[in-house]
Tab-separated table of C-alpha atoms and ligand atoms in Angstrom:
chain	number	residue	atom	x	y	z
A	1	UNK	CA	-6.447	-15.880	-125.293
A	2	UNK	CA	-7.429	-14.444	-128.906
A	3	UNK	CA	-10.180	-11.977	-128.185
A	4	UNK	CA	-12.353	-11.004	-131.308
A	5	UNK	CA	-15.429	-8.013	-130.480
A	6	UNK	CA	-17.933	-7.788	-133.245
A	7	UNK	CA	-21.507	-5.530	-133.367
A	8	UNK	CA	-23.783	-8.355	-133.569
A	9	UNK	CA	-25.195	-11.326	-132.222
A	10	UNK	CA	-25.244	-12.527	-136.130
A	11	UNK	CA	-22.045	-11.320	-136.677
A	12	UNK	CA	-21.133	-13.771	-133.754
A	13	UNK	CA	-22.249	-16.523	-134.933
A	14	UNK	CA	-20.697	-16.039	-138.362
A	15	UNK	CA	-17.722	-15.664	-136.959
A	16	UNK	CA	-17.972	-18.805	-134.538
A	17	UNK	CA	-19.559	-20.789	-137.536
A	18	UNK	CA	-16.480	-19.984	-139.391
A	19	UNK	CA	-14.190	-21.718	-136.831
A	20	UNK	CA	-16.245	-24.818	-137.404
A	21	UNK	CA	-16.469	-24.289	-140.825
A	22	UNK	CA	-12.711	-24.588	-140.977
A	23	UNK	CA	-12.338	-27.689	-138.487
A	24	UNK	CA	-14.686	-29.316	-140.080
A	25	UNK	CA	-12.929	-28.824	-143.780
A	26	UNK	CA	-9.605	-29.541	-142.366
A	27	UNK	CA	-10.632	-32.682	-140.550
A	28	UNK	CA	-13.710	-34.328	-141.506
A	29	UNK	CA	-13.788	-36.404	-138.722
A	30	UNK	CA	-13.563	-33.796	-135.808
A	31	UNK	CA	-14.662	-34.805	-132.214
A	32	UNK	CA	-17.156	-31.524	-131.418
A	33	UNK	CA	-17.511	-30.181	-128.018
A	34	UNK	CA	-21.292	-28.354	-128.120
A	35	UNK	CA	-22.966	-25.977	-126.066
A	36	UNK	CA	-26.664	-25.353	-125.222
A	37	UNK	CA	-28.053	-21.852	-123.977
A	38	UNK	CA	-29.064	-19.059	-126.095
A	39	UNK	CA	-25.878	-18.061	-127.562
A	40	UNK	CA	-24.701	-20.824	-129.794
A	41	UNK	CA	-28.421	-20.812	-131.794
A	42	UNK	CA	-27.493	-18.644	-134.416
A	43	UNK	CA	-24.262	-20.410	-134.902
A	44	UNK	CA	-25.453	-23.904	-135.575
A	45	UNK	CA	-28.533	-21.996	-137.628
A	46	UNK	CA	-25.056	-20.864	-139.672
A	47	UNK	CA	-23.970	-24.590	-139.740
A	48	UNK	CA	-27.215	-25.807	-140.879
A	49	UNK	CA	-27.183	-23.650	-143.481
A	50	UNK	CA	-23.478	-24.364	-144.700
A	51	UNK	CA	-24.322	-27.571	-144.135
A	52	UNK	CA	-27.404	-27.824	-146.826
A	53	UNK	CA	-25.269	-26.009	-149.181
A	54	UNK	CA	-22.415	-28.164	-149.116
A	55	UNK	CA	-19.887	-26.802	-147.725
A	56	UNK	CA	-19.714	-28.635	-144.387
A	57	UNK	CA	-20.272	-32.723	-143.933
A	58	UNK	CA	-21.225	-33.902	-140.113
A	59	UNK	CA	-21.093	-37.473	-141.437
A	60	UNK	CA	-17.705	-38.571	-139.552
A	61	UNK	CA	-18.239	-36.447	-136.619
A	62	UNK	CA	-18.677	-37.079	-133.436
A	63	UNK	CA	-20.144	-34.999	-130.658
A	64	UNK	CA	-20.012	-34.662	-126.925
A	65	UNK	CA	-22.662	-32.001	-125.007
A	66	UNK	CA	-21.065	-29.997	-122.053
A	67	UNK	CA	-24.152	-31.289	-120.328
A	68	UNK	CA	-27.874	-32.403	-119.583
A	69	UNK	CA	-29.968	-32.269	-116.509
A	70	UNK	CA	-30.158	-34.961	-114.000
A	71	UNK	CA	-34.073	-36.246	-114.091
A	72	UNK	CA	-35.425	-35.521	-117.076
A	73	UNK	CA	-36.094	-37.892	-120.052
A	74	UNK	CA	-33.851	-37.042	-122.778
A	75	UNK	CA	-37.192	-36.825	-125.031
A	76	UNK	CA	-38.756	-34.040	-122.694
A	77	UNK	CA	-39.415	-30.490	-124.541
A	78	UNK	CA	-36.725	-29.028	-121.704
A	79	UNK	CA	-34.189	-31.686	-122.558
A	80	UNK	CA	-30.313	-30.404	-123.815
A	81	UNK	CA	-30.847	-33.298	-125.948
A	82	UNK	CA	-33.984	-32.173	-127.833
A	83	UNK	CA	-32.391	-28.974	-127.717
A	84	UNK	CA	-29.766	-30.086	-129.652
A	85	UNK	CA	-31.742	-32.483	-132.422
A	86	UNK	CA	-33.842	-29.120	-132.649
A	87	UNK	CA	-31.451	-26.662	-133.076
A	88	UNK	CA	-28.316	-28.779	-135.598
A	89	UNK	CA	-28.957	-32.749	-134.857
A	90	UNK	CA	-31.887	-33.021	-137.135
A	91	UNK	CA	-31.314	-30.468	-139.977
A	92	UNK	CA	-27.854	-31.563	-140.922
A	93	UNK	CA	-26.357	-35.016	-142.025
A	94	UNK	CA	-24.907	-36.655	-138.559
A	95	UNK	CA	-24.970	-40.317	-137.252
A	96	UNK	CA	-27.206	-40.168	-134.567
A	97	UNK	CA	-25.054	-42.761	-133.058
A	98	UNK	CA	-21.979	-40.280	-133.102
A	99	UNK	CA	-24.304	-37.672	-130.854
A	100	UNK	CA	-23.403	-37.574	-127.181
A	101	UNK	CA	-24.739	-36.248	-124.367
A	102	UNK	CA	-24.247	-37.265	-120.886
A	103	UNK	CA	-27.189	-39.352	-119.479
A	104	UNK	CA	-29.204	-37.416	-116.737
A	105	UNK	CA	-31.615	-40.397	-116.535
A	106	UNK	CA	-28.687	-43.072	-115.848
A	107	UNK	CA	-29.413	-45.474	-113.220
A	108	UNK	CA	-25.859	-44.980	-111.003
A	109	UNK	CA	-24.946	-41.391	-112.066
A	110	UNK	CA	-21.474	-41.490	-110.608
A	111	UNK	CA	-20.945	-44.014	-113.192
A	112	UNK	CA	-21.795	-42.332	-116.285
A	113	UNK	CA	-19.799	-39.486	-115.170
A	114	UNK	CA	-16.761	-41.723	-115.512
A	115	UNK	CA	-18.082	-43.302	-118.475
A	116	UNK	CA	-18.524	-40.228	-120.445
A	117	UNK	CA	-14.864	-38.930	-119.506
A	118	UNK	CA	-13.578	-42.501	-121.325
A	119	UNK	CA	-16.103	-41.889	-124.260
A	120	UNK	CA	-14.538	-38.572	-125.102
A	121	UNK	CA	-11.315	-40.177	-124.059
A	122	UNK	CA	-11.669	-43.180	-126.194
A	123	UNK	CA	-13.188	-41.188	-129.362
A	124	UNK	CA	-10.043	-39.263	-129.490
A	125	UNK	CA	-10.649	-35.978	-127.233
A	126	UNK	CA	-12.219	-33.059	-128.357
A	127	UNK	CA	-10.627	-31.018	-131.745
A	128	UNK	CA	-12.829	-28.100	-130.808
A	129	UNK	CA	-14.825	-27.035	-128.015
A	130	UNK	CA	-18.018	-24.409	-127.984
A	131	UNK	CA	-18.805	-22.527	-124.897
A	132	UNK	CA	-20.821	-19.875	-123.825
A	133	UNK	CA	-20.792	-18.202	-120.288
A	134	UNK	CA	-22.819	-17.593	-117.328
A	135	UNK	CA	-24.001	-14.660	-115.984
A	136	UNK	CA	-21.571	-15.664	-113.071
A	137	UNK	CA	-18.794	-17.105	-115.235
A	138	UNK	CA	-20.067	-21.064	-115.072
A	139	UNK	CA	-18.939	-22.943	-118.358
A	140	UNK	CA	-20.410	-26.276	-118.668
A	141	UNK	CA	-22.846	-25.950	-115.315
A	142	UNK	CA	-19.427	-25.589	-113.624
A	143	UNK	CA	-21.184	-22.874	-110.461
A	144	UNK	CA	-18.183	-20.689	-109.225
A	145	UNK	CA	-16.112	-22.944	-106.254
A	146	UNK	CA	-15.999	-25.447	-108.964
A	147	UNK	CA	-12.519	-26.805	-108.698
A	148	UNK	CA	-10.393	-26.664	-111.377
A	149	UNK	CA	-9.302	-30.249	-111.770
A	150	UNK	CA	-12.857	-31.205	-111.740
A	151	UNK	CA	-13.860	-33.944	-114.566
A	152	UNK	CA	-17.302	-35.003	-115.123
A	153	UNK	CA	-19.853	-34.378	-112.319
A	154	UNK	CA	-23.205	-34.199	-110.898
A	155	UNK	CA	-24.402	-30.505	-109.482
A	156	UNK	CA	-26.448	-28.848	-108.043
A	157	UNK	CA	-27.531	-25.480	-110.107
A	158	UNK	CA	-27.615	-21.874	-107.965
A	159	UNK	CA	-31.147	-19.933	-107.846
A	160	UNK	CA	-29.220	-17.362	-110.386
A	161	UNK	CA	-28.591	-20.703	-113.327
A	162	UNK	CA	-32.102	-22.039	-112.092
A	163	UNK	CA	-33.771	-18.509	-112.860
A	164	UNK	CA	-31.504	-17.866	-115.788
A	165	UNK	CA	-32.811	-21.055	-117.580
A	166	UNK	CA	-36.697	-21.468	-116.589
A	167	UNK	CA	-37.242	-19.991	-119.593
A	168	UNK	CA	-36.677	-23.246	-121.165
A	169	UNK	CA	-39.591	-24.808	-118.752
A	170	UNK	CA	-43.345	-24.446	-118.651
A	171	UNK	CA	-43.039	-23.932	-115.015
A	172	UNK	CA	-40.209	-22.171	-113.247
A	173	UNK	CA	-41.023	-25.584	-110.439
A	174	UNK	CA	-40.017	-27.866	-112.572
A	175	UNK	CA	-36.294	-26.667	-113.633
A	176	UNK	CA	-34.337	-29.667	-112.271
A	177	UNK	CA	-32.032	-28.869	-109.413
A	178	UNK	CA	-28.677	-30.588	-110.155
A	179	UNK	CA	-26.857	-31.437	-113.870
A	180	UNK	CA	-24.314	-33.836	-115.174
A	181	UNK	CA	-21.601	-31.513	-116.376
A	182	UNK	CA	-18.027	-32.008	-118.285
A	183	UNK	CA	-15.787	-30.627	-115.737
A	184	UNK	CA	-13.494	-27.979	-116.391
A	185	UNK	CA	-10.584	-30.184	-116.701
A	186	UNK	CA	-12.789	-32.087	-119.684
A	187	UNK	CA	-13.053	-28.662	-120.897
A	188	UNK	CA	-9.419	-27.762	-120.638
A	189	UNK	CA	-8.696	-31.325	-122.062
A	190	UNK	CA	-10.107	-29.936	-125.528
A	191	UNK	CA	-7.039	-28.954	-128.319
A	192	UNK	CA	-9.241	-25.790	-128.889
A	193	UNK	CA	-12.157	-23.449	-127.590
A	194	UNK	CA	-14.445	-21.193	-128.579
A	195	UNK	CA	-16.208	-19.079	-126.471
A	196	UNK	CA	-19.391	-17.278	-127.431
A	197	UNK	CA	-20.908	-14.314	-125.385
A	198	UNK	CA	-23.614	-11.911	-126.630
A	199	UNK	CA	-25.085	-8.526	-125.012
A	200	UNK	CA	-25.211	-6.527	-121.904
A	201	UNK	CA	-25.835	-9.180	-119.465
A	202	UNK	CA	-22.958	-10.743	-119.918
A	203	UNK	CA	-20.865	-7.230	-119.881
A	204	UNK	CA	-19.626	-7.906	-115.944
A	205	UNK	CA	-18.602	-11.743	-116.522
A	206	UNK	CA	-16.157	-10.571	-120.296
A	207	UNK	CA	-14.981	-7.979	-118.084
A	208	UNK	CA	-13.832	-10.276	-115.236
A	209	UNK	CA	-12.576	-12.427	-117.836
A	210	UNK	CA	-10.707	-9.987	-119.570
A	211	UNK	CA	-9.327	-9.173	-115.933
A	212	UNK	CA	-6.726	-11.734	-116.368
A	213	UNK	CA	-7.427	-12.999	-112.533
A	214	UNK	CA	-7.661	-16.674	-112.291
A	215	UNK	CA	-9.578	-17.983	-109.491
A	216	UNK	CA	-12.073	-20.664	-108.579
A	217	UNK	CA	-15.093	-18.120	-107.643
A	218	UNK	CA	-14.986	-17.711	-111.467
A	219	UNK	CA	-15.018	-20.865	-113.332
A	220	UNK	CA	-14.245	-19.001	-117.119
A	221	UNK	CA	-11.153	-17.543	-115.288
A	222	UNK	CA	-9.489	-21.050	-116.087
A	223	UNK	CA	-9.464	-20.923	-119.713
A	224	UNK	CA	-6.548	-18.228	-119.358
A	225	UNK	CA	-4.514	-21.039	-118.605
A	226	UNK	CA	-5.576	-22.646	-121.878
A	227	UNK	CA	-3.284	-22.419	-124.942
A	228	UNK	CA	-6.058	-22.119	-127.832
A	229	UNK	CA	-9.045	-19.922	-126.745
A	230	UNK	CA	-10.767	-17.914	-128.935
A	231	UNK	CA	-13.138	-15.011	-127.266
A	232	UNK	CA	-16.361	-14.073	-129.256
A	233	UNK	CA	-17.792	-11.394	-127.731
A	234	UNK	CA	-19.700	-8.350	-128.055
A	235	UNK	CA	-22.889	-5.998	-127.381
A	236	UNK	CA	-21.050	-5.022	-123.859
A	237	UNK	CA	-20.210	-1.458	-124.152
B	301	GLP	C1	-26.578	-22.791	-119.377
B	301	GLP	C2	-25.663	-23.852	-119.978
B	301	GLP	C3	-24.315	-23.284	-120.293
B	301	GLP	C4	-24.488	-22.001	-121.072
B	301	GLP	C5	-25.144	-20.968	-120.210
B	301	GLP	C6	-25.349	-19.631	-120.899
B	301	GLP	O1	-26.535	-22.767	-117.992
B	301	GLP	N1	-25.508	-25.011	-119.165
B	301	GLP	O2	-23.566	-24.251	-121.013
B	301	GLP	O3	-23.251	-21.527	-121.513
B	301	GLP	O4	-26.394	-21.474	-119.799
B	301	GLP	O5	-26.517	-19.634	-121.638
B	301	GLP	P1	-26.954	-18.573	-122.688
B	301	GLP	O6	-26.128	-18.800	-123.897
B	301	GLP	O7	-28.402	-18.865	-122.939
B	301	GLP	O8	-26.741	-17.237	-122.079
């Protein structure tokens, strides 16, 4: 695991956007893991930004989302897929029919969990991965107890992931209470990862990561077995 600390939640996502920057020149048709959450804005702000200027293309990638909640309309304001066409989607030069995300509204979930393994499968696997963390070291909505071999699944989010995200929602109520989530074997599937982590909150789960103890209670522990991690992290001291 490469470990890089920098001062700044912009310095962060320069350095993060530079790993993409670099995929993305080196192989124009990359197979993207993304992330949702707080941390990986200022990166794809970075992207969009390289992108306009010509440095990057996103017309022969393809994407795959960690995840989306089970429920809601892909077109509601709370959705990780308008999250996505808000944040990079819309203000850079992608097929929208190379943008995945797993389908929370799909009539036999169990299904689409499958199906999206085989998508990823199918497009090639993943080149890169972006992650960030939980507060209690989920990656994906992979909640601690998580097995390890898990591949794509429905959950049910802890109060700590429900709290942590209302935010997002006009009403704490209405946070839905399970997810369609990679698993952390998708994860692990992925040639490389980057994970992003920002500021004192997420000082206890770096630490436990930087523990070297690998254990299901702590999903992140994991990606120590992983060959090609990169740790962005910073703001924890
Ligand atoms: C959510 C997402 C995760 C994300 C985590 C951290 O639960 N499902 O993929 O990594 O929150 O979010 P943030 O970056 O806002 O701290």
């Amino acid at each position: 695991m490469k470990w890089i600390e920098v001062n700044s939640y912009d310095e962060m996502s320069k350095v993060a956007a530079n790993i993409f920057t670099k995929q993305l020149q080196e192989k124009p048709t990359s197979i993207l893991g993304l992330a949702t959450g707080g941390s990986p804005v200022g990166m794809y702000e970075e992207l969009v930004k390289r992108q306009q200027a010509g440095q990057v293309s996103f017309k022969d990638v393809i994407t795959f989302n960690l995840d989306e909640y089970v429920g809601l309309d892909r077109k509601s304001p709370a959705s990780y897929w308008t999250f996505m066409h808000e944040q990079l989607f819309n203000h850079v030069d992608i097929k929208e029919e190379n943008i995945h995300l797993p389908n929370g509204k799909a009539e036999d979930l169990a299904e689409e969990c499958v199906a999206y393994d085989a998508r990823i499968k199918e497009a090639g696997g993943i080149d890169l991965q972006l992650l960030g963390i939980g507060v209690n070291g989920h990656i994906g909505f992979n909640e601690p107890g998580t097995p390890f071999e898990s591949l794509t699944n429905i959950v049910e989010l802890t109060e700590s992931t429900r709290t942590e995200n209302a935010i997002y929602f006009d009403d704490p109520k209405n946070v839905p209470t399970h997810a369609i989530t990679m698993g952390i074997q998708s994860i692990m599937n992925a040639k490389e990862i980057v994970l992003i982590a920002f500021g004192e909150k997420k000082l206890e789960a770096i630490e436990r990561l930087k523990s070297g103890i690998i254990n299901e209670d702590f999903p992140a522990s994991q990606l120590l077995n992983h060959q090609n991690v990169t740790v962005i992290y910073g703001g924890t001291k």
